[in-house]
Tab-separated table of C-alpha atoms in Angstrom:
chain	number	residue	atom	x	y	z
D	1	UNK	CA	-0.123	-0.081	0.021
D	2	UNK	CA	2.223	3.956	1.767
D	3	UNK	CA	4.199	6.449	1.224
D	4	UNK	CA	3.277	9.335	3.553
D	5	UNK	CA	4.597	10.155	6.791
D	6	UNK	CA	2.690	11.762	9.612
D	7	UNK	CA	3.162	15.223	9.588
D	8	UNK	CA	3.259	16.013	13.424
D	9	UNK	CA	4.961	13.872	16.070
D	10	UNK	CA	1.891	11.770	17.730
D	11	UNK	CA	1.042	12.864	21.312
D	12	UNK	CA	1.918	9.611	22.899
D	13	UNK	CA	5.700	10.394	21.394
D	14	UNK	CA	5.658	13.381	23.226
D	15	UNK	CA	4.540	12.290	26.380
D	16	UNK	CA	7.353	9.698	26.362
D	17	UNK	CA	9.833	11.943	25.655
D	18	UNK	CA	9.046	13.859	28.715
D	19	UNK	CA	8.786	10.995	30.525
D	20	UNK	CA	12.280	10.438	29.761
D	21	UNK	CA	13.549	12.956	31.531
D	22	UNK	CA	13.430	10.343	34.640
D	23	UNK	CA	16.344	8.292	34.253
D	24	UNK	CA	14.546	5.108	35.438
D	25	UNK	CA	11.916	5.180	32.663
D	26	UNK	CA	14.414	5.344	30.138
D	27	UNK	CA	14.554	2.291	28.770
D	28	UNK	CA	10.784	1.530	28.800
D	29	UNK	CA	10.363	4.842	27.101
D	30	UNK	CA	12.825	4.176	24.238
D	31	UNK	CA	10.666	0.929	23.932
D	32	UNK	CA	7.470	2.928	23.486
D	33	UNK	CA	8.847	5.971	21.553
D	34	UNK	CA	10.188	3.083	19.146
D	35	UNK	CA	6.621	1.299	18.799
D	36	UNK	CA	4.831	4.467	18.522
D	37	UNK	CA	6.899	5.528	15.809
D	38	UNK	CA	6.792	2.316	13.941
D	39	UNK	CA	3.112	1.993	14.051
D	40	UNK	CA	2.882	5.489	12.427
D	41	UNK	CA	5.357	4.640	9.454
D	42	UNK	CA	3.440	1.580	9.187
D	43	UNK	CA	0.233	3.271	8.989
D	44	UNK	CA	1.541	6.007	6.866
D	45	UNK	CA	3.757	4.734	3.971
D	46	UNK	CA	2.675	1.205	4.165
D	47	UNK	CA	1.638	0.308	0.612
D	48	UNK	CA	0.330	-3.511	0.990
D	49	UNK	CA	1.789	-6.572	0.740
D	50	UNK	CA	3.101	-4.743	-0.484
D	51	UNK	CA	5.056	-2.961	0.364
D	52	UNK	CA	4.867	-1.927	-2.190
D	53	UNK	CA	2.453	0.724	-2.446
D	54	UNK	CA	1.011	2.438	-0.800
D	55	UNK	CA	0.840	4.505	-1.527
D	56	UNK	CA	-2.525	3.655	-0.129
D	57	UNK	CA	-1.757	3.947	3.259
D	58	UNK	CA	-0.351	1.142	2.282
D	59	UNK	CA	0.261	2.084	-0.990
D	60	UNK	CA	3.017	2.407	-0.395
D	61	UNK	CA	4.121	4.367	-2.620
D	62	UNK	CA	2.909	7.562	-2.316
D	63	UNK	CA	4.784	9.013	-0.468
D	64	UNK	CA	2.630	6.889	0.446
D	65	UNK	CA	2.154	5.002	-2.159
D	66	UNK	CA	0.465	1.226	-1.806
D	67	UNK	CA	1.301	-0.973	0.008
D	68	UNK	CA	1.148	-4.115	2.354
D	69	UNK	CA	4.881	-5.085	2.111
D	70	UNK	CA	5.054	-5.787	-1.252
D	71	UNK	CA	1.463	-5.946	-2.834
D	72	UNK	CA	1.025	-8.967	-2.177
D	73	UNK	CA	3.793	-8.553	-2.657
D	74	UNK	CA	4.047	-7.922	0.280
D	75	UNK	CA	2.391	-9.890	2.092
D	76	UNK	CA	3.520	-11.783	5.416
D	77	UNK	CA	6.291	-14.759	5.053
D	78	UNK	CA	5.900	-17.052	2.421
D	79	UNK	CA	3.692	-14.455	0.605
D	80	UNK	CA	0.529	-14.190	3.436
D	81	UNK	CA	-0.986	-11.512	4.436
D	82	UNK	CA	0.719	-8.706	6.008
D	83	UNK	CA	3.918	-7.979	4.517
D	84	UNK	CA	4.002	-5.580	2.069
D	85	UNK	CA	2.794	-2.927	-1.345
D	86	UNK	CA	2.858	-1.278	-2.379
D	87	UNK	CA	4.645	0.600	1.408
D	88	UNK	CA	4.266	-2.136	3.777
D	89	UNK	CA	1.581	-2.817	6.053
D	90	UNK	CA	1.593	-5.559	8.796
D	91	UNK	CA	-2.148	-5.750	8.975
D	92	UNK	CA	-3.875	-8.735	7.283
D	93	UNK	CA	-5.541	-7.434	3.928
D	94	UNK	CA	-9.885	-7.679	4.096
D	95	UNK	CA	-11.904	-8.536	1.527
D	96	UNK	CA	-14.475	-6.019	-0.361
D	97	UNK	CA	-17.574	-5.614	1.341
D	98	UNK	CA	-20.730	-6.958	-0.362
D	99	UNK	CA	-24.151	-5.110	-0.622
D	100	UNK	CA	-27.287	-6.752	0.181
D	101	UNK	CA	-27.569	-8.721	-2.946
D	102	UNK	CA	-24.168	-10.152	-2.111
D	103	UNK	CA	-22.502	-8.254	-5.021
D	104	UNK	CA	-19.329	-6.331	-4.567
D	105	UNK	CA	-20.093	-2.300	-4.604
D	106	UNK	CA	-16.643	-1.371	-4.599
D	107	UNK	CA	-16.848	1.435	-7.801
D	108	UNK	CA	-15.131	-0.347	-9.661
D	109	UNK	CA	-15.520	-0.241	-13.562
D	110	UNK	CA	-14.164	-1.557	-16.722
D	111	UNK	CA	-14.328	-0.698	-20.217
D	112	UNK	CA	-13.004	-3.148	-22.816
D	113	UNK	CA	-13.828	-0.979	-26.038
D	114	UNK	CA	-15.521	-2.176	-29.350
D	115	UNK	CA	-12.154	-3.504	-30.555
D	116	UNK	CA	-11.406	-5.662	-27.589
D	117	UNK	CA	-9.004	-3.691	-26.398
D	118	UNK	CA	-6.570	-3.575	-29.403
D	119	UNK	CA	-7.249	0.258	-30.234
D	120	UNK	CA	-6.713	2.930	-28.009
D	121	UNK	CA	-9.382	3.873	-24.869
D	122	UNK	CA	-8.839	7.511	-24.760
D	123	UNK	CA	-6.201	7.338	-27.291
D	124	UNK	CA	-4.259	5.589	-25.225
D	125	UNK	CA	-3.552	2.656	-27.434
D	126	UNK	CA	-3.987	-0.545	-25.380
D	127	UNK	CA	-2.156	-3.839	-26.250
D	128	UNK	CA	-4.599	-6.562	-27.233
D	129	UNK	CA	-6.169	-8.481	-24.556
D	130	UNK	CA	-5.959	-5.398	-22.209
D	131	UNK	CA	-8.762	-3.213	-20.968
D	132	UNK	CA	-9.125	0.135	-18.782
D	133	UNK	CA	-10.193	-0.557	-15.333
D	134	UNK	CA	-11.288	2.298	-13.059
D	135	UNK	CA	-11.531	2.440	-9.369
D	136	UNK	CA	-13.533	5.170	-7.809
D	137	UNK	CA	-12.794	3.491	-4.645
D	138	UNK	CA	-8.950	4.171	-4.576
D	139	UNK	CA	-9.247	7.213	-7.150
D	140	UNK	CA	-7.372	5.908	-10.170
D	141	UNK	CA	-7.952	4.358	-13.392
D	142	UNK	CA	-5.296	1.925	-15.395
D	143	UNK	CA	-5.295	-0.435	-18.087
D	144	UNK	CA	-4.832	-4.092	-16.977
D	145	UNK	CA	-5.057	-7.590	-18.668
D	146	UNK	CA	-8.666	-8.658	-19.656
D	147	UNK	CA	-10.156	-11.090	-16.890
D	148	UNK	CA	-8.125	-9.324	-13.705
D	149	UNK	CA	-9.965	-9.469	-10.897
D	150	UNK	CA	-9.938	-7.188	-7.517
D	151	UNK	CA	-8.718	-10.134	-5.342
D	152	UNK	CA	-8.224	-8.300	-2.140
D	153	UNK	CA	-7.709	-5.244	-0.504
D	154	UNK	CA	-4.547	-4.128	0.947
D	155	UNK	CA	-3.617	-2.624	4.501
D	156	UNK	CA	-6.141	-1.063	6.294
D	157	UNK	CA	-8.321	-0.127	3.709
D	158	UNK	CA	-5.295	1.436	1.573
D	159	UNK	CA	-5.393	-0.347	-1.772
D	160	UNK	CA	-6.949	-2.731	-4.258
D	161	UNK	CA	-4.658	-5.963	-5.342
D	162	UNK	CA	-5.425	-7.371	-8.519
D	163	UNK	CA	-4.720	-10.733	-9.945
D	164	UNK	CA	-5.827	-12.927	-12.863
D	165	UNK	CA	-8.752	-14.714	-12.227
D	166	UNK	CA	-8.012	-17.959	-10.099
D	167	UNK	CA	-4.863	-16.199	-8.929
D	168	UNK	CA	-1.115	-16.478	-10.287
D	169	UNK	CA	1.163	-13.914	-11.621
D	170	UNK	CA	1.774	-10.953	-12.691
D	171	UNK	CA	0.044	-9.364	-9.636
D	172	UNK	CA	-0.964	-5.427	-9.595
D	173	UNK	CA	-1.539	-3.379	-6.461
D	174	UNK	CA	-2.525	0.296	-6.500
D	175	UNK	CA	-3.048	2.005	-3.278
D	176	UNK	CA	-3.987	5.536	-2.272
D	177	UNK	CA	-3.133	7.991	-0.007
D	178	UNK	CA	-4.950	11.058	1.018
D	179	UNK	CA	-2.316	12.901	2.655
D	180	UNK	CA	1.098	12.104	1.171
D	181	UNK	CA	4.887	13.262	2.743
D	182	UNK	CA	7.518	14.696	0.551
D	183	UNK	CA	9.818	12.250	-0.149
D	184	UNK	CA	8.676	8.797	-1.744
D	185	UNK	CA	12.490	7.587	-1.612
D	186	UNK	CA	12.536	8.786	2.041
D	187	UNK	CA	9.070	6.486	2.881
D	188	UNK	CA	10.594	3.465	1.224
D	189	UNK	CA	13.822	3.489	2.876
D	190	UNK	CA	12.055	3.803	6.383
D	191	UNK	CA	9.578	0.946	5.289
D	192	UNK	CA	12.290	-1.600	3.844
D	193	UNK	CA	13.489	-2.901	7.524
D	194	UNK	CA	9.783	-3.659	8.241
D	195	UNK	CA	9.120	-5.836	4.637
D	196	UNK	CA	12.868	-7.716	5.147
D	197	UNK	CA	11.972	-8.715	8.563
D	198	UNK	CA	8.468	-9.561	7.446
D	199	UNK	CA	9.310	-11.706	3.937
D	200	UNK	CA	10.792	-14.737	3.500
D	201	UNK	CA	14.148	-14.825	1.617
D	202	UNK	CA	13.991	-10.661	1.284
D	203	UNK	CA	16.663	-9.400	-1.115
D	204	UNK	CA	16.956	-5.419	-2.069
D	205	UNK	CA	17.505	-5.010	-5.377
D	206	UNK	CA	17.460	-0.977	-5.408
D	207	UNK	CA	15.623	2.124	-4.025
D	208	UNK	CA	16.074	5.087	-5.919
D	209	UNK	CA	14.437	8.556	-7.221
D	210	UNK	CA	12.791	8.495	-10.650
D	211	UNK	CA	12.083	10.993	-13.149
D	212	UNK	CA	8.177	10.439	-14.319
D	213	UNK	CA	5.676	12.588	-15.512
D	214	UNK	CA	6.058	15.782	-13.765
D	215	UNK	CA	5.217	14.559	-10.147
D	216	UNK	CA	7.181	16.212	-7.656
D	217	UNK	CA	8.654	12.987	-6.052
D	218	UNK	CA	8.545	9.551	-7.643
D	219	UNK	CA	10.881	6.500	-6.297
D	220	UNK	CA	11.386	2.936	-7.315
D	221	UNK	CA	11.501	0.452	-4.559
D	222	UNK	CA	12.680	-3.155	-6.134
D	223	UNK	CA	13.436	-6.403	-4.272
D	224	UNK	CA	12.897	-10.184	-4.376
D	225	UNK	CA	11.069	-12.741	-1.777
D	226	UNK	CA	9.828	-15.672	-1.696
D	227	UNK	CA	5.803	-15.785	-1.550
D	228	UNK	CA	3.792	-19.431	-1.039
D	229	UNK	CA	7.059	-21.501	-2.673
D	230	UNK	CA	7.826	-18.870	-5.573
D	231	UNK	CA	10.699	-16.434	-5.771
D	232	UNK	CA	9.162	-13.102	-6.932
D	233	UNK	CA	10.327	-9.486	-7.772
D	234	UNK	CA	8.400	-6.768	-6.823
D	235	UNK	CA	8.747	-3.299	-7.976
D	236	UNK	CA	6.731	-0.427	-6.099
D	237	UNK	CA	6.617	3.122	-7.285
D	238	UNK	CA	5.617	5.205	-4.905
D	239	UNK	CA	4.725	9.009	-6.116
D	240	UNK	CA	3.140	12.126	-4.676
D	241	UNK	CA	0.805	14.653	-7.318
D	242	UNK	CA	-0.214	16.915	-4.765
D	243	UNK	CA	-1.468	17.585	-1.319
D	244	UNK	CA	-4.393	15.166	-1.048
D	245	UNK	CA	-3.346	12.194	-3.894
D	246	UNK	CA	-0.328	9.966	-3.007
D	247	UNK	CA	0.022	6.588	-4.638
D	248	UNK	CA	1.807	3.514	-5.191
D	249	UNK	CA	1.568	1.060	-7.818
D	250	UNK	CA	2.906	-2.364	-7.326
D	251	UNK	CA	3.931	-5.264	-9.663
D	252	UNK	CA	4.892	-8.611	-8.700
D	253	UNK	CA	5.968	-11.293	-11.227
D	254	UNK	CA	8.026	-14.586	-10.627
D	255	UNK	CA	11.363	-14.094	-10.940
D	256	UNK	CA	12.485	-15.959	-14.073
D	257	UNK	CA	9.544	-14.199	-15.851
D	258	UNK	CA	10.491	-10.637	-14.734
D	259	UNK	CA	11.841	-9.577	-18.211
D	260	UNK	CA	9.348	-11.899	-19.981
D	261	UNK	CA	6.519	-10.140	-22.380
D	262	UNK	CA	3.797	-10.550	-20.372
D	263	UNK	CA	5.370	-8.910	-16.989
D	264	UNK	CA	7.129	-6.137	-19.102
D	265	UNK	CA	3.826	-5.373	-20.920
D	266	UNK	CA	2.221	-5.113	-17.594
D	267	UNK	CA	4.711	-2.663	-15.910
D	268	UNK	CA	4.755	-0.614	-18.993
D	269	UNK	CA	1.070	-0.635	-19.589
D	270	UNK	CA	0.334	0.530	-16.263
D	271	UNK	CA	2.906	3.124	-16.082
D	272	UNK	CA	1.970	4.537	-19.170
D	273	UNK	CA	-1.832	4.211	-18.666
D	274	UNK	CA	-2.184	5.109	-15.091
D	275	UNK	CA	-4.539	8.067	-14.237
D	276	UNK	CA	-5.400	9.846	-10.946
D	277	UNK	CA	-8.982	9.986	-9.801
D	278	UNK	CA	-10.898	12.426	-7.397
């Protein structure tokens, strides 16, 4: 799920700091302060699963941006809930709620286009077999492969996890944060130790600021880990658009297929077609 850090020191941290004047309580106070700060970072930056992004409170990315700890990408160990994207959250993901008729009322719309997605929707020229997905719940639209379903909700309602029908890879997570911080790379670096500790076989590839569109802060967090017995690579892009829109886009693929056409097309299409929504 996300990238945004708290803009003010929590009251609990301030109280703990005042208590630190009492020598006998120093050790306990230090633990309390670290715990409180850790909670603030997890909620502010987590991106989901994964870490990936989100930028949605989890989403990690956004200076936020996404997610879970990985975006399923950041689930917990072996890809279980709680490790993400993508900015990672250690909270289990909740499923979308259903209305009285048992249908999900999640604000998600799909537009395949008369040409089945081969032509350009809105002039964007989607690859064959792709469709535009509009998610009002998490304030974005983006093209994904046809048949992708929202498989879960990242972090504390920070973003949506999308995957092929029946599961599998590539997986996509988009997190949203309504109050993003000023540094996407800084948010990712703060979250990285938590994702490292909650993931199996974690290996950092890189955290680097990137220039993308004209957004004021953008950073890519790339890492590998093991999810349900499979070694995967996660790219969690966190970014701030303005004071009220921060996102994380987390893409997860099996390592051996990362440079293959399918995974590459999912990444390139996601970054090319992503559009924020109010």
